[in-house]
Short mmCIF file of C-alpha atoms and ligand atoms in Angstrom, two decimals:
data_model
loop_
_atom_site.label_atom_id
_atom_site.label_comp_id
_atom_site.label_asym_id
_atom_site.label_seq_id
_atom_site.Cartn_x
_atom_site.Cartn_y
_atom_site.Cartn_z
CA MET A 1 2.99 -71.82 -39.00
CA GLN A 2 1.48 -75.39 -38.87
CA SER A 3 3.94 -77.07 -38.92
CA THR A 4 5.64 -74.95 -35.51
CA GLY A 5 2.32 -75.87 -34.53
CA VAL A 6 2.35 -79.77 -34.65
CA ASN A 7 5.96 -79.60 -32.94
CA ILE A 8 5.17 -77.78 -30.25
CA ILE A 9 2.23 -80.88 -29.47
CA ALA A 10 5.19 -83.23 -29.87
CA LEU A 11 7.46 -81.62 -28.13
CA GLU A 12 4.37 -81.35 -25.19
CA ALA A 13 4.23 -84.85 -25.15
CA HIS A 14 7.78 -85.53 -25.00
CA LEU A 15 7.81 -82.87 -22.14
CA ARG A 16 5.78 -85.49 -20.39
CA LYS A 17 7.63 -87.96 -20.18
CA ALA A 18 11.38 -86.31 -19.66
CA ILE A 19 11.46 -86.81 -16.17
CA GLU A 20 10.21 -90.82 -15.92
CA ARG A 21 12.56 -91.14 -18.80
CA ASP A 22 15.56 -89.71 -16.60
CA GLU A 23 15.89 -86.84 -19.78
CA LEU A 24 16.51 -83.51 -17.02
CA GLU A 25 19.46 -82.68 -16.03
CA LEU A 26 20.43 -80.43 -13.57
CA TYR A 27 23.56 -77.69 -14.57
CA TYR A 28 25.58 -75.80 -12.23
CA GLN A 29 27.35 -72.23 -12.62
CA PRO A 30 29.09 -70.99 -10.21
CA GLN A 31 29.30 -67.57 -8.40
CA ILE A 32 32.36 -66.04 -7.33
CA ASN A 33 32.85 -63.57 -4.81
CA LEU A 34 35.10 -60.25 -5.96
CA LEU A 35 36.27 -59.75 -2.36
CA THR A 36 37.85 -63.16 -1.21
CA ASN A 37 37.51 -65.08 -5.22
CA GLU A 38 35.89 -68.00 -3.52
CA ILE A 39 33.33 -69.67 -4.92
CA SER A 40 30.46 -71.39 -2.27
CA SER A 41 27.12 -70.55 -4.55
CA PHE A 42 26.19 -71.60 -7.65
CA GLU A 43 22.63 -71.37 -9.60
CA ALA A 44 21.09 -74.65 -11.18
CA LEU A 45 20.05 -74.28 -14.16
CA LEU A 46 17.80 -77.29 -16.48
CA ARG A 47 18.99 -78.50 -19.40
CA TRP A 48 16.64 -80.98 -21.60
CA ASN A 49 18.03 -83.44 -23.58
CA ASN A 50 15.38 -85.27 -25.50
CA SER A 51 16.04 -88.69 -27.93
CA GLU A 52 14.20 -87.35 -30.56
CA PHE A 53 14.80 -83.34 -30.57
CA GLY A 54 18.11 -83.66 -28.96
CA PHE A 55 18.76 -80.67 -26.69
CA ILE A 56 15.82 -78.05 -26.27
CA SER A 57 16.74 -75.01 -24.42
CA PRO A 58 14.93 -74.08 -21.24
CA ALA A 59 14.62 -70.82 -23.06
CA GLU A 60 12.43 -73.22 -25.14
CA PHE A 61 10.83 -75.45 -22.88
CA ILE A 62 10.03 -73.69 -19.68
CA PRO A 63 7.45 -71.34 -21.31
CA LEU A 64 5.94 -74.53 -22.76
CA ALA A 65 6.08 -76.29 -19.51
CA GLU A 66 4.32 -72.96 -17.79
CA ASP A 67 1.37 -72.80 -20.01
CA THR A 68 1.12 -76.42 -19.65
CA GLY A 69 1.22 -77.02 -16.32
CA LEU A 70 4.21 -79.30 -16.87
CA ILE A 71 5.84 -76.73 -14.77
CA ILE A 72 5.20 -77.98 -11.50
CA PRO A 73 6.13 -81.30 -11.82
CA ILE A 74 9.41 -80.69 -13.04
CA GLY A 75 10.00 -77.74 -10.95
CA ASN A 76 9.40 -80.27 -7.63
CA TRP A 77 12.06 -82.15 -9.51
CA VAL A 78 14.71 -79.50 -9.59
CA ILE A 79 13.58 -78.67 -5.70
CA ASP A 80 14.46 -82.65 -4.87
CA GLY A 81 17.51 -82.14 -7.01
CA ALA A 82 18.92 -79.34 -5.49
CA CYS A 83 18.46 -79.95 -1.96
CA ARG A 84 20.30 -83.31 -2.50
CA GLN A 85 22.47 -81.62 -4.18
CA ILE A 86 23.38 -79.17 -1.36
CA LYS A 87 23.27 -81.61 0.93
CA GLU A 88 25.74 -84.08 -1.03
CA TRP A 89 28.28 -80.57 -1.40
CA THR A 90 27.84 -79.23 1.45
CA GLU A 91 29.59 -82.97 2.96
CA LYS A 92 32.14 -83.44 0.29
CA ALA A 93 33.48 -79.29 0.23
CA GLY A 94 33.58 -79.74 4.48
CA LYS A 95 31.92 -76.11 4.14
CA PRO A 96 28.44 -74.20 3.56
CA ILE A 97 27.45 -74.93 -0.10
CA ARG A 98 24.25 -72.73 -1.78
CA ILE A 99 22.17 -73.30 -4.49
CA ALA A 100 19.88 -71.33 -6.09
CA ILE A 101 17.37 -72.91 -8.36
CA ASN A 102 15.09 -70.47 -10.63
CA ILE A 103 11.56 -70.24 -10.09
CA SER A 104 8.87 -69.75 -12.48
CA PRO A 105 5.70 -67.09 -11.80
CA LYS A 106 3.26 -70.45 -12.06
CA GLN A 107 5.13 -72.13 -9.55
CA PHE A 108 5.75 -68.99 -7.39
CA MET A 109 1.71 -68.99 -7.20
CA GLN A 110 1.15 -72.71 -6.60
CA LEU A 111 0.06 -73.15 -3.12
CA ASP A 112 1.65 -76.04 -2.98
CA LEU A 113 5.37 -74.67 -3.08
CA VAL A 114 6.14 -73.59 0.52
CA ARG A 115 5.10 -77.36 1.54
CA VAL A 116 7.33 -78.77 -1.98
CA ILE A 117 10.28 -76.85 -0.36
CA LYS A 118 9.64 -77.37 3.49
CA SER A 119 9.11 -81.49 2.74
CA SER A 120 12.90 -81.89 0.29
CA MET A 121 14.79 -79.65 2.81
CA GLU A 122 13.65 -82.34 5.54
CA LYS A 123 14.03 -85.24 3.07
CA TYR A 124 17.59 -84.36 3.32
CA ASN A 125 18.06 -82.22 6.43
CA ILE A 126 19.68 -79.02 4.55
CA GLU A 127 20.22 -76.14 6.00
CA PRO A 128 17.23 -73.89 5.17
CA SER A 129 19.56 -70.75 3.94
CA LEU A 130 21.53 -72.78 1.94
CA LEU A 131 18.72 -73.25 -0.10
CA GLU A 132 17.81 -69.70 -2.87
CA ILE A 133 15.03 -69.03 -5.43
CA GLU A 134 15.37 -66.62 -7.95
CA ILE A 135 12.11 -64.92 -8.96
CA THR A 136 11.63 -62.70 -11.61
CA GLU A 137 10.52 -59.00 -10.78
CA GLY A 138 7.68 -59.99 -13.26
CA ALA A 139 6.01 -62.94 -10.92
CA MET A 140 6.15 -60.57 -7.58
CA GLN A 141 3.00 -58.27 -8.27
CA ASP A 142 2.43 -55.83 -5.69
CA THR A 143 -0.33 -57.49 -3.99
CA LYS A 144 -1.12 -59.07 -0.79
CA GLU A 145 -1.37 -62.83 -1.98
CA THR A 146 2.65 -62.49 -2.89
CA ILE A 147 3.72 -61.03 -0.10
CA LEU A 148 2.12 -63.55 1.66
CA ILE A 149 3.66 -66.03 -0.65
CA LEU A 150 6.96 -64.55 -0.17
CA LYS A 151 6.73 -64.17 4.11
CA ARG A 152 5.83 -67.94 3.79
CA LEU A 153 8.67 -69.19 2.23
CA LYS A 154 11.08 -66.35 3.73
CA ASP A 155 9.78 -68.29 7.17
CA LEU A 156 11.48 -71.64 6.12
CA GLY A 157 14.67 -69.79 6.40
CA ILE A 158 15.46 -69.82 2.81
CA LYS A 159 17.10 -67.25 0.45
CA ILE A 160 15.00 -65.10 -1.74
CA SER A 161 16.53 -63.46 -4.90
CA VAL A 162 15.14 -61.27 -7.39
CA ASP A 163 16.21 -62.54 -11.15
CA ASP A 164 16.53 -60.26 -13.99
CA PHE A 165 16.19 -57.32 -11.68
CA GLY A 166 15.96 -53.91 -13.74
CA THR A 167 14.47 -55.76 -16.44
CA GLY A 168 10.49 -55.77 -14.95
CA TYR A 169 8.12 -53.42 -14.59
CA SER A 170 7.59 -53.07 -10.44
CA SER A 171 8.07 -50.19 -8.22
CA LEU A 172 10.86 -49.90 -6.39
CA SER A 173 8.50 -49.95 -3.50
CA TYR A 174 8.33 -53.66 -3.20
CA LEU A 175 12.27 -54.00 -2.28
CA LYS A 176 10.48 -52.07 1.34
CA GLN A 177 8.25 -54.70 1.32
CA PHE A 178 9.36 -57.70 0.22
CA PRO A 179 11.71 -59.83 1.88
CA ILE A 180 14.35 -59.71 -0.36
CA ASP A 181 17.92 -61.11 -0.12
CA VAL A 182 19.34 -61.14 -3.16
CA LEU A 183 19.94 -58.81 -6.23
CA LYS A 184 20.91 -60.36 -9.59
CA ILE A 185 21.53 -57.60 -11.84
CA ASP A 186 20.76 -58.32 -15.55
CA GLN A 187 22.47 -59.49 -17.77
CA SER A 188 21.42 -57.07 -20.60
CA PHE A 189 23.11 -54.27 -18.36
CA ILE A 190 26.74 -55.75 -18.03
CA ARG A 191 27.46 -56.58 -21.45
CA ASP A 192 27.73 -53.62 -22.62
CA ILE A 193 29.08 -51.72 -19.55
CA LYS A 194 32.20 -50.47 -21.58
CA TYR A 195 30.79 -48.53 -24.04
CA ASN A 196 27.45 -48.17 -22.38
CA GLY A 197 27.68 -44.85 -20.31
CA LYS A 198 23.72 -45.66 -19.20
CA ASP A 199 24.40 -49.06 -18.51
CA ALA A 200 27.63 -48.64 -15.88
CA ALA A 201 25.55 -45.61 -14.07
CA ILE A 202 22.17 -48.29 -13.70
CA ILE A 203 25.03 -51.03 -12.55
CA THR A 204 26.49 -49.19 -10.26
CA THR A 205 23.17 -47.79 -8.64
CA ILE A 206 22.16 -51.02 -8.40
CA ILE A 207 24.62 -52.15 -6.42
CA HIS A 208 24.34 -48.94 -3.53
CA LEU A 209 20.68 -49.65 -3.33
CA GLY A 210 20.99 -53.74 -2.93
CA ASN A 211 24.15 -52.49 -0.62
CA SER A 212 22.28 -49.87 1.35
CA LEU A 213 19.53 -52.50 1.96
CA GLY A 214 21.86 -55.13 3.18
CA MET A 215 20.70 -57.27 0.02
CA GLU A 216 23.54 -59.63 -1.66
CA VAL A 217 24.27 -58.55 -5.37
CA ILE A 218 25.39 -60.61 -7.59
CA ALA A 219 26.12 -59.60 -11.67
CA GLU A 220 24.74 -61.74 -14.19
CA GLY A 221 26.33 -62.38 -17.77
CA VAL A 222 29.65 -61.80 -16.79
CA GLU A 223 32.20 -62.79 -19.64
CA GLU A 224 35.38 -60.18 -19.51
CA GLN A 225 37.96 -59.24 -17.54
CA SER A 226 37.12 -55.52 -17.96
CA GLN A 227 33.38 -55.84 -16.59
CA VAL A 228 35.19 -58.00 -13.19
CA ASP A 229 37.19 -54.69 -12.85
CA PHE A 230 34.14 -52.75 -13.24
CA LEU A 231 32.61 -54.48 -10.98
CA THR A 232 34.52 -55.18 -8.43
CA ASN A 233 35.54 -50.95 -8.04
CA ALA A 234 32.19 -50.66 -7.72
CA ASP A 235 31.91 -53.18 -4.95
CA CYS A 236 29.35 -55.72 -6.55
CA GLU A 237 29.83 -58.81 -3.70
CA LYS A 238 29.55 -61.58 -6.28
CA ALA A 239 29.70 -62.59 -10.08
CA GLN A 240 28.48 -65.09 -12.27
CA GLY A 241 29.09 -65.80 -15.88
CA PHE A 242 31.06 -67.07 -19.30
CA PHE A 243 34.44 -65.28 -17.81
CA PHE A 244 34.53 -67.69 -14.62
CA ALA A 245 32.38 -70.67 -16.06
CA LYS A 246 29.76 -71.83 -17.80
CA PRO A 247 26.93 -73.77 -16.54
CA LEU A 248 28.72 -77.14 -15.77
CA ARG A 249 26.98 -81.03 -15.58
CA SER A 250 26.81 -81.84 -11.53
CA GLN A 251 30.26 -83.85 -11.65
CA GLU A 252 31.95 -81.70 -13.66
CA ALA A 253 31.34 -78.50 -11.37
CA GLU A 254 32.18 -80.86 -8.41
CA GLU A 255 35.68 -81.71 -9.58
CA LYS A 256 36.46 -78.32 -10.45
CA PHE A 257 35.20 -76.50 -7.84
CA ILE A 258 33.85 -78.67 -4.82
CA LEU A 259 36.22 -81.20 -3.68
CA ILE A 260 38.81 -78.04 -4.20
CA LEU A 261 37.27 -76.44 -0.77
CA LYS A 262 38.25 -79.76 1.06
CA THR A 263 41.75 -79.96 0.33
CA SER A 264 42.30 -75.37 0.87
CA SER A 265 41.03 -75.60 4.21
P1 C2E B 301 18.39 -67.16 -15.25
O1 C2E B 301 17.58 -67.68 -14.66
O2 C2E B 301 18.76 -65.32 -15.68
O3 C2E B 301 19.66 -67.58 -16.23
C1 C2E B 301 20.57 -67.25 -16.75
C2 C2E B 301 21.02 -67.68 -18.29
O4 C2E B 301 21.99 -66.86 -18.69
C3 C2E B 301 21.00 -69.01 -18.13
O5 C2E B 301 20.75 -69.18 -19.56
C4 C2E B 301 22.95 -69.06 -18.00
O6 C2E B 301 23.02 -70.50 -18.86
C5 C2E B 301 23.24 -67.64 -19.50
N1 C2E B 301 25.01 -67.33 -18.61
C6 C2E B 301 25.56 -67.40 -17.91
N2 C2E B 301 26.38 -66.48 -17.84
C7 C2E B 301 26.35 -66.17 -19.37
C8 C2E B 301 27.63 -65.31 -20.07
O7 C2E B 301 28.51 -65.42 -19.01
N3 C2E B 301 27.01 -64.70 -20.99
C9 C2E B 301 25.75 -65.33 -21.61
N4 C2E B 301 25.06 -64.72 -22.65
N5 C2E B 301 24.77 -66.04 -20.84
C10 C2E B 301 24.99 -66.33 -19.26
P2 C2E B 301 19.73 -70.60 -20.16
O8 C2E B 301 20.67 -71.99 -18.57
O9 C2E B 301 19.38 -71.24 -21.32
O10 C2E B 301 18.51 -70.63 -18.94
C11 C2E B 301 17.78 -69.56 -19.16
C12 C2E B 301 16.42 -69.38 -18.39
O11 C2E B 301 15.71 -70.53 -18.04
C13 C2E B 301 17.15 -68.63 -16.89
O12 C2E B 301 17.48 -67.79 -16.93
C14 C2E B 301 15.86 -68.85 -16.21
O13 C2E B 301 14.86 -67.92 -16.15
C15 C2E B 301 14.96 -70.05 -17.15
N6 C2E B 301 15.34 -71.71 -16.49
C16 C2E B 301 16.47 -72.59 -15.77
N7 C2E B 301 16.55 -73.39 -15.30
C17 C2E B 301 15.25 -73.09 -14.80
C18 C2E B 301 14.36 -74.17 -13.57
O14 C2E B 301 14.89 -75.15 -13.43
N8 C2E B 301 13.38 -73.81 -13.56
C19 C2E B 301 12.55 -72.68 -14.13
N9 C2E B 301 11.73 -72.23 -14.06
N10 C2E B 301 13.29 -71.72 -15.27
C20 C2E B 301 14.32 -72.06 -15.32
MG1 MG B 302 18.01 -67.71 -12.76
MG1 MG B 303 18.50 -63.95 -14.69
MG1 MG B 304 16.68 -64.64 -17.69
#
């Protein structure tokens, strides 16, 4: 236990310096339109490569960043990087490229978030609808404050997405009250589509729900052709997962998915 404690303190000290030492990097995973097979959106996923500890997974350092408050400067760095990438890729592709970023609960409740997003969008002069923020159900408590923050974000013109949909405890009534554009079906449901009739039923229901509410539905964690077939049959609009591509470095994503768009149009 003690050594874990020491490690966490050391890790925190390194995380504090991660931005200035240029150790953070955004990777990008494409989202595929299942109807057209086109790619016009990506999820930005943060990577941390530390000189001493090596590669550390976001599953480990995001919770640490949340606990220490470091998520605010790190999150602001992510917002800036994603906006810059939207600008660059939209120019290079010759068509609009949307990027989704993950916003943690503490970031979401931060009063400054709306201003930070607005100023990054203005800095790079990007179309607001090309920025999407992913928030988990856990961060969306059914309170006046949540509704106020979401409305302010929505007023900026950005897209709002519910990440890991179906795993939280929120009541469905928030889908009616909150200005939500995208539902991301959690990968735990996708994993066992073939074997688990309940998962298949849940997925089909989420897709219908999203489609009838006029929301975009994205399936996460798609790894196999059989899952793609199931989702296509069930009228799921988009999918994301290792079957199509892992999260890639900016340069690699650009070579594989962005520059192609220019030549094909
Ligand atoms: P998430 O937003 O739900 O992201 C999906 C995770 O699933 C990513 O893990 C992604 O690499 C992984 N994934 C994608 N396709 C597949 C697949 O086909 N199979 C499997 N098994 N996994 C797949 P990653 O990159 O390790 O990120 C983990 C979590 O860390 C994210 O979950 C998100 O909650 C958080 N995170 C990542 N980047 C950021 C960030 O910039 N800010 C914040 N606040 N959180 C972040
Ligand atoms: Mg996400
Ligand atoms: Mg997710
Ligand atoms: Mg997750």
